[in-house]
PDB file of C-alpha atoms in Angstrom:
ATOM      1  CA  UNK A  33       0.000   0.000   0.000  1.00 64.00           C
ATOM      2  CA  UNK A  34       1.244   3.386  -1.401  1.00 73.00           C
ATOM      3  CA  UNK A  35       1.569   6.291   1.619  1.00 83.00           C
ATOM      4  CA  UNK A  36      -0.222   9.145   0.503  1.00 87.00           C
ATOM      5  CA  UNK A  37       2.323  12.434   0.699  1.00 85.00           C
ATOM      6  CA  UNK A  38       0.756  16.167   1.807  1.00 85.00           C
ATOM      7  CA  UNK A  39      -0.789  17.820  -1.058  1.00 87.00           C
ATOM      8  CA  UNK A  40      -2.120  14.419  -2.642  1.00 89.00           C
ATOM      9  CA  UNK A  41      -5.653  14.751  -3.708  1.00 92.00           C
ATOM     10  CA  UNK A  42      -8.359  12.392  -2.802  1.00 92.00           C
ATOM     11  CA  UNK A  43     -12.234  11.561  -4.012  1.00 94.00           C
ATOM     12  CA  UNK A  44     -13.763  10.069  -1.060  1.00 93.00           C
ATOM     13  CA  UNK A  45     -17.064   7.955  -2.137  1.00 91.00           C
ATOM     14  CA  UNK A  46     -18.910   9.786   0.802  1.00 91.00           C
ATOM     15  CA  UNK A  47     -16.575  13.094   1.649  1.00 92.00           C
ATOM     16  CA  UNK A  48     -16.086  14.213  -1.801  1.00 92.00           C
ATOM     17  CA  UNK A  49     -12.844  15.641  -3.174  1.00 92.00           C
ATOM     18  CA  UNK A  50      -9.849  16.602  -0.494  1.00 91.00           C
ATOM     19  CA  UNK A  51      -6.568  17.275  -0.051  1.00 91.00           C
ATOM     20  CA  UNK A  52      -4.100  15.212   2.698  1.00 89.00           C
ATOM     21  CA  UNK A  53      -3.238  17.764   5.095  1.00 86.00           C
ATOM     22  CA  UNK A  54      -1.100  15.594   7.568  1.00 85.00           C
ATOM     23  CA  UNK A  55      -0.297  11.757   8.130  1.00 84.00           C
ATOM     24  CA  UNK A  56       0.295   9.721  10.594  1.00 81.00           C
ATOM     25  CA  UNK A  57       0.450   5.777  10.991  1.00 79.00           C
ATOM     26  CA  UNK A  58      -2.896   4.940  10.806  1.00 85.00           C
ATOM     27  CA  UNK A  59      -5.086   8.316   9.484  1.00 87.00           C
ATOM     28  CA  UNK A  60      -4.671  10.918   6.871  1.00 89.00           C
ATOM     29  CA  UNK A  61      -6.081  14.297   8.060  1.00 89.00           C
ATOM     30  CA  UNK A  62      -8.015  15.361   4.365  1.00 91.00           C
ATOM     31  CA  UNK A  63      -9.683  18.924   3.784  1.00 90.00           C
ATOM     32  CA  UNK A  64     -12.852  18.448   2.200  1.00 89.00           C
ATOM     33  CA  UNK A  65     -14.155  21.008  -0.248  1.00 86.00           C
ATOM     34  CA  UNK A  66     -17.816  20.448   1.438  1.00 84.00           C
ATOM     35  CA  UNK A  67     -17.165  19.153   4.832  1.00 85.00           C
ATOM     36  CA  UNK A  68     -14.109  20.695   5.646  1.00 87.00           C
ATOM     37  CA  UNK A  69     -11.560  18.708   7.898  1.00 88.00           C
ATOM     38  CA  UNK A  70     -12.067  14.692   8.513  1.00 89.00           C
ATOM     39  CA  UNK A  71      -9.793  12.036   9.734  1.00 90.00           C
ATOM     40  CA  UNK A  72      -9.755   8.856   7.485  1.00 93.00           C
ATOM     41  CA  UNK A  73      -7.918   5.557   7.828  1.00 90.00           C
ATOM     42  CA  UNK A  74      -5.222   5.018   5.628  1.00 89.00           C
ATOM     43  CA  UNK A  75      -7.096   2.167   4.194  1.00 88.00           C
ATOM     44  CA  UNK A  76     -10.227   3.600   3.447  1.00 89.00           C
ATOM     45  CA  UNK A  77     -11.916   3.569   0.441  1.00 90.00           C
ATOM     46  CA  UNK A  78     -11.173   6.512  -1.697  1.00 93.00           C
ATOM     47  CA  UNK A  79      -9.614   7.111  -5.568  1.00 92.00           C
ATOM     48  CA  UNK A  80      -6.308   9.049  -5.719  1.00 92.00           C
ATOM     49  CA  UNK A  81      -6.906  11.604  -7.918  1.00 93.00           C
ATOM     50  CA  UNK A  82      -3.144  12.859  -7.914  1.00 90.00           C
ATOM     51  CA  UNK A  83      -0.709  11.144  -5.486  1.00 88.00           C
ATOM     52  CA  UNK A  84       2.207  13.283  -4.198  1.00 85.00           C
ATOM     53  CA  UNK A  85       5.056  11.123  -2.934  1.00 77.00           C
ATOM     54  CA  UNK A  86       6.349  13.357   0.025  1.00 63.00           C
ATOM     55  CA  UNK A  87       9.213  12.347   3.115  1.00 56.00           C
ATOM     56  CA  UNK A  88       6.096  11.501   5.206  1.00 49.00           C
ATOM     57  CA  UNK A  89       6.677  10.273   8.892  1.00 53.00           C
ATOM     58  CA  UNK A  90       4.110   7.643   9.237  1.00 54.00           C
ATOM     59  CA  UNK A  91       4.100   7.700  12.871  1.00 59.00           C
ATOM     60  CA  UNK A  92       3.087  11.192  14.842  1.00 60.00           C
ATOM     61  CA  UNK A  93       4.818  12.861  17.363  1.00 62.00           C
ATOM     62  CA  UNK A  94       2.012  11.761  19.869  1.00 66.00           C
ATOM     63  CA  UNK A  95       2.282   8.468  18.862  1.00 68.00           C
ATOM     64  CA  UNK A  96       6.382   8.456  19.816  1.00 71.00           C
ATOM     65  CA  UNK A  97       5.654  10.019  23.039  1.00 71.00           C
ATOM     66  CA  UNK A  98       3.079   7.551  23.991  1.00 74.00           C
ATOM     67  CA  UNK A  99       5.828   4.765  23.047  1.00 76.00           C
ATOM     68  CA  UNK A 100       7.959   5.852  25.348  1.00 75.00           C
ATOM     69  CA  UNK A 101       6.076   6.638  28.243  1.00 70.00           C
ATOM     70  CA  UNK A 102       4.874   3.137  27.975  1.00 71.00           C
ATOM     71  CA  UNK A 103       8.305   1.534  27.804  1.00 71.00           C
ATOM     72  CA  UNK A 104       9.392   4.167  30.684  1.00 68.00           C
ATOM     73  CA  UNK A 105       6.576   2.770  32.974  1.00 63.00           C
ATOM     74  CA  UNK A 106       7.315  -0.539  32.354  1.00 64.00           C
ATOM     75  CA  UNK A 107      11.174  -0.611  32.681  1.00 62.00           C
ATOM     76  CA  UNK A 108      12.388   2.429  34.634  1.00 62.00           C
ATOM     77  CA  UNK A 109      11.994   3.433  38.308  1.00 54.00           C
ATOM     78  CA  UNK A 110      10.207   6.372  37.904  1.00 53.00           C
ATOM     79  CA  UNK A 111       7.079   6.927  39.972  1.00 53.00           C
ATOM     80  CA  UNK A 112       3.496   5.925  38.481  1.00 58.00           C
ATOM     81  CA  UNK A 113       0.985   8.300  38.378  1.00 70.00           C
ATOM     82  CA  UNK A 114      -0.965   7.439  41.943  1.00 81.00           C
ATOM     83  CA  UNK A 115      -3.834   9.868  42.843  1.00 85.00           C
ATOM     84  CA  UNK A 116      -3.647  10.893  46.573  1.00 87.00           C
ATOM     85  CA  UNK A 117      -7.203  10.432  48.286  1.00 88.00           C
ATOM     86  CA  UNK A 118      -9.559  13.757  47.868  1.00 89.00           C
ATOM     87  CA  UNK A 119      -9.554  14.025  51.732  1.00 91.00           C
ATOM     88  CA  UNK A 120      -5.992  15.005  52.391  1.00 89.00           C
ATOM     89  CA  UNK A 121      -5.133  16.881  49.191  1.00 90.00           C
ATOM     90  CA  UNK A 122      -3.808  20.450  50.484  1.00 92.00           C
ATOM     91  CA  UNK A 123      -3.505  18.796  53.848  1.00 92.00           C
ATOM     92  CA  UNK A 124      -0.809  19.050  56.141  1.00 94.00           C
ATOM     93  CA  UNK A 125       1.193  16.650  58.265  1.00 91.00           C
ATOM     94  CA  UNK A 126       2.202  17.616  61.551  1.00 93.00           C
ATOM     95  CA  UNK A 127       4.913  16.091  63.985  1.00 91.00           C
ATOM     96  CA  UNK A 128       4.561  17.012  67.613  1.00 92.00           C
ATOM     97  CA  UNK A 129       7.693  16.016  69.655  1.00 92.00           C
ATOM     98  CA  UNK A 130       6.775  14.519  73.673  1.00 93.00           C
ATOM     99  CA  UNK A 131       9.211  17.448  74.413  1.00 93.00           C
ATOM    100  CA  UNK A 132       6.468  20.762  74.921  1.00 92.00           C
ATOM    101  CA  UNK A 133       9.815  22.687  74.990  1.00 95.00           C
ATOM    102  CA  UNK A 134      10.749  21.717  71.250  1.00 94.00           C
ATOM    103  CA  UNK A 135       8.414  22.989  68.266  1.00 95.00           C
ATOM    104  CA  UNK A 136       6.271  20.395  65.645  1.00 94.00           C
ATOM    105  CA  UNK A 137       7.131  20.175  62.173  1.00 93.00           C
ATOM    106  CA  UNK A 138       4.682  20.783  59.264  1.00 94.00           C
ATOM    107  CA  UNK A 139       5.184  18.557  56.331  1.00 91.00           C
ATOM    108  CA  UNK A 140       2.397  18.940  53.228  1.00 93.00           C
ATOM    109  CA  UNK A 141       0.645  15.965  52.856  1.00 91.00           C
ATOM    110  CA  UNK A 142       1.307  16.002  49.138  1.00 90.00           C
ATOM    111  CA  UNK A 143       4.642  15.780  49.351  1.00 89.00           C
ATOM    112  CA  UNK A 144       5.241  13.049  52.495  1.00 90.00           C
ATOM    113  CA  UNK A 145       2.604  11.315  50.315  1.00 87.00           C
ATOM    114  CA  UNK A 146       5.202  11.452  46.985  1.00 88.00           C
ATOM    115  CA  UNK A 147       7.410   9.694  48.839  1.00 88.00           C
ATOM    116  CA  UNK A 148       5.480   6.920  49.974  1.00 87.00           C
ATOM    117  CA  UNK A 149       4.720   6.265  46.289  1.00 86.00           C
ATOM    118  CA  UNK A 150       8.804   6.626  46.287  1.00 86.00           C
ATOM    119  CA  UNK A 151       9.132   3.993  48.217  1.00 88.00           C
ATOM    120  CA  UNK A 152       6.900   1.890  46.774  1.00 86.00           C
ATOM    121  CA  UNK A 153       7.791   1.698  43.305  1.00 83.00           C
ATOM    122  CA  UNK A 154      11.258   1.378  44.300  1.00 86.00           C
ATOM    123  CA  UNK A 155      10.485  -1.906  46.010  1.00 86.00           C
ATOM    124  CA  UNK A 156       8.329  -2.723  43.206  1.00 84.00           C
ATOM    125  CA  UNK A 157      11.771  -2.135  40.699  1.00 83.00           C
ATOM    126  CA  UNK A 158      13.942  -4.339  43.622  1.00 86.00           C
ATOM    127  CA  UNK A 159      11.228  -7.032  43.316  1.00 86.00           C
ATOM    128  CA  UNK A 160      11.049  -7.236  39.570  1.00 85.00           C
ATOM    129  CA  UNK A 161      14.904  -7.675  39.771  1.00 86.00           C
ATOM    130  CA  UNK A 162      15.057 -10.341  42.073  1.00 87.00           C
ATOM    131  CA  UNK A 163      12.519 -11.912  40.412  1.00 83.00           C
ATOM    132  CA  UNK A 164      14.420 -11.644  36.624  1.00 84.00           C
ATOM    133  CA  UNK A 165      17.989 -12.448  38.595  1.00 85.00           C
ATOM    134  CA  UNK A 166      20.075 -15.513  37.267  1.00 87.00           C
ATOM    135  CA  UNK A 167      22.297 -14.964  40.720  1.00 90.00           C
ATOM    136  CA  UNK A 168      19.924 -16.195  43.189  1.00 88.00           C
ATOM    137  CA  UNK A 169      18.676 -19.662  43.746  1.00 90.00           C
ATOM    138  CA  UNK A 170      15.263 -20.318  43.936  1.00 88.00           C
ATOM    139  CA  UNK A 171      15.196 -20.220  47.808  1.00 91.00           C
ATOM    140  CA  UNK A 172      16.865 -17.408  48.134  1.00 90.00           C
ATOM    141  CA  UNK A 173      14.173 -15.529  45.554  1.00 89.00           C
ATOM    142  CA  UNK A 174      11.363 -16.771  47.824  1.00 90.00           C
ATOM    143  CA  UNK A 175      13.598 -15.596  51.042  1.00 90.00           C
ATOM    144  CA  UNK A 176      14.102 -12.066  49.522  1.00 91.00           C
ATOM    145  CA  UNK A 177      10.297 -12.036  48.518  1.00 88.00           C
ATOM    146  CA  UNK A 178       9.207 -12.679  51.976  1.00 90.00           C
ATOM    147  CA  UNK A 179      10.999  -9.760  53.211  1.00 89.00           C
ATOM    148  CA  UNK A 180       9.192  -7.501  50.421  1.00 89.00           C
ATOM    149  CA  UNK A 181       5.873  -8.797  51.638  1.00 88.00           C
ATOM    150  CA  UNK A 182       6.951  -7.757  55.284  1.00 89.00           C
ATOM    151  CA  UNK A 183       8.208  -4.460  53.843  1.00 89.00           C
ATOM    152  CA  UNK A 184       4.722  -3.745  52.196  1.00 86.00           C
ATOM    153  CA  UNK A 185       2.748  -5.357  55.718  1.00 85.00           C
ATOM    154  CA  UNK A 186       4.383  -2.706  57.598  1.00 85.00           C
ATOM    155  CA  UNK A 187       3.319  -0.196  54.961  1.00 87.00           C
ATOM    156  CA  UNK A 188      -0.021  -0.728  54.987  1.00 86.00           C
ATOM    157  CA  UNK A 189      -0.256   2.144  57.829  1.00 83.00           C
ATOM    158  CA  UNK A 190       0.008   4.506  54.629  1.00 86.00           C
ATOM    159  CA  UNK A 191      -3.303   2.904  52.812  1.00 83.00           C
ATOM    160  CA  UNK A 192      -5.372   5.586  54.080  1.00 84.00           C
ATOM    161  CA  UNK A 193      -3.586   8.542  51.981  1.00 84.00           C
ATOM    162  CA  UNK A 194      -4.542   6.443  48.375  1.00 84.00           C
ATOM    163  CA  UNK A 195      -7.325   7.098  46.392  1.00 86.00           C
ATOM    164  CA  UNK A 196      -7.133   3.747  45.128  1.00 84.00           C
ATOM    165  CA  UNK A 197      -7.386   0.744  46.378  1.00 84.00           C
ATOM    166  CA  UNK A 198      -5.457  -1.061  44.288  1.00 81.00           C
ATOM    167  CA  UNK A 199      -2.658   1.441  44.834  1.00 81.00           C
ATOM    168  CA  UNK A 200      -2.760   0.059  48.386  1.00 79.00           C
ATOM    169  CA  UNK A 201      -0.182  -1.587  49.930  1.00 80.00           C
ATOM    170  CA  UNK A 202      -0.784  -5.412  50.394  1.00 84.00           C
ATOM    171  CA  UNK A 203       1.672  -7.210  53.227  1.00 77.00           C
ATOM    172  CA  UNK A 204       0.884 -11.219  54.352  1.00 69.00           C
ATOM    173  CA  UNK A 205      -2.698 -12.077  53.962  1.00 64.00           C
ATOM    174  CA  UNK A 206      -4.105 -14.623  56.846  1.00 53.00           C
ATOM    175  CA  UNK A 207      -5.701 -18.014  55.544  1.00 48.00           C
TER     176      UNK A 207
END
């Protein structure tokens, strides 16, 4: 199948005549004369009244970006997107020391709540790796997982600051 360049012109059985304005990957982006601008798939139906070959880039700028924020989220350590619960959002945390003599500290919520989700992808990334790890045993994998579990048990303090449940932390369930 031929890639349509900018400038090609198009009769479209319902649309009429157009020109391609843009490609990308899967659409052309045609200017009607009646309808004015429509998206089309590339492998619609339409006759190619005059085909201009053009250095098209078949795949948008959008469409890179999305690549690679999927293949960040799955392979880097960089924090997922985890909505704080509507509750505390502005809040503030506050630290009051036994001491009367000494004064608290005020920590946003938002941020003491960033790095909880810190923490927790980075165990996340240290699980995935001794998971994928040709240097442990077997034993030693299900050793190192049993800590992780522990880790996340005595997380689960931290639960109440998600919006999500399933952005909860999950330690050692009871049978």
């Amino acid at each position: 199948m031929q890639i349509l360049g900018i400038g090609s012109r198009i009769q479209h059985q319902e649309l009429g005549k157009g020109v391609v304005t843009n490609v990308t990957s899967k659409h052309y982006w045609v200017t009607f004369m009646d309808s004015g601008l429509e998206t089309i798939a590339i492998d619609s139906d339409f006759e190619v009244i005059e085909a201009l070959e053009d250095e098209v880039d078949s795949i948008s700028f959008s469409e890179v970006e999305q690549s690679l924020i999927e293949i960040l989220r799955r392979w880097s350590d960089a924090s997922s997107v985890t909505p704080i619960a509507d509750k505390w959002k502005g809040g503030t945390l506050v630290l009051e020391p036994g001491d009367a003599n000494l004064s608290e500290k005020k920590i946003p919520i938002d941020t003491f709540f960033h790095k909880i989700v810190m923490v927790r992808d980075r165990i996340r990334v240290m699980e995935q790796k001794i998971n994928s790890s040709s240097n442990l045993d077997d034993q030693e994998k299900v050793d190192l997982q049993q800590y992780i579990t522990r880790i996340y048990g005595s997380l689960t303090t931290f639960n109440v600051l998600f919006k999500n449940q399933s952005d909860n932390f999950v330690g050692a369930k009871s049978k």
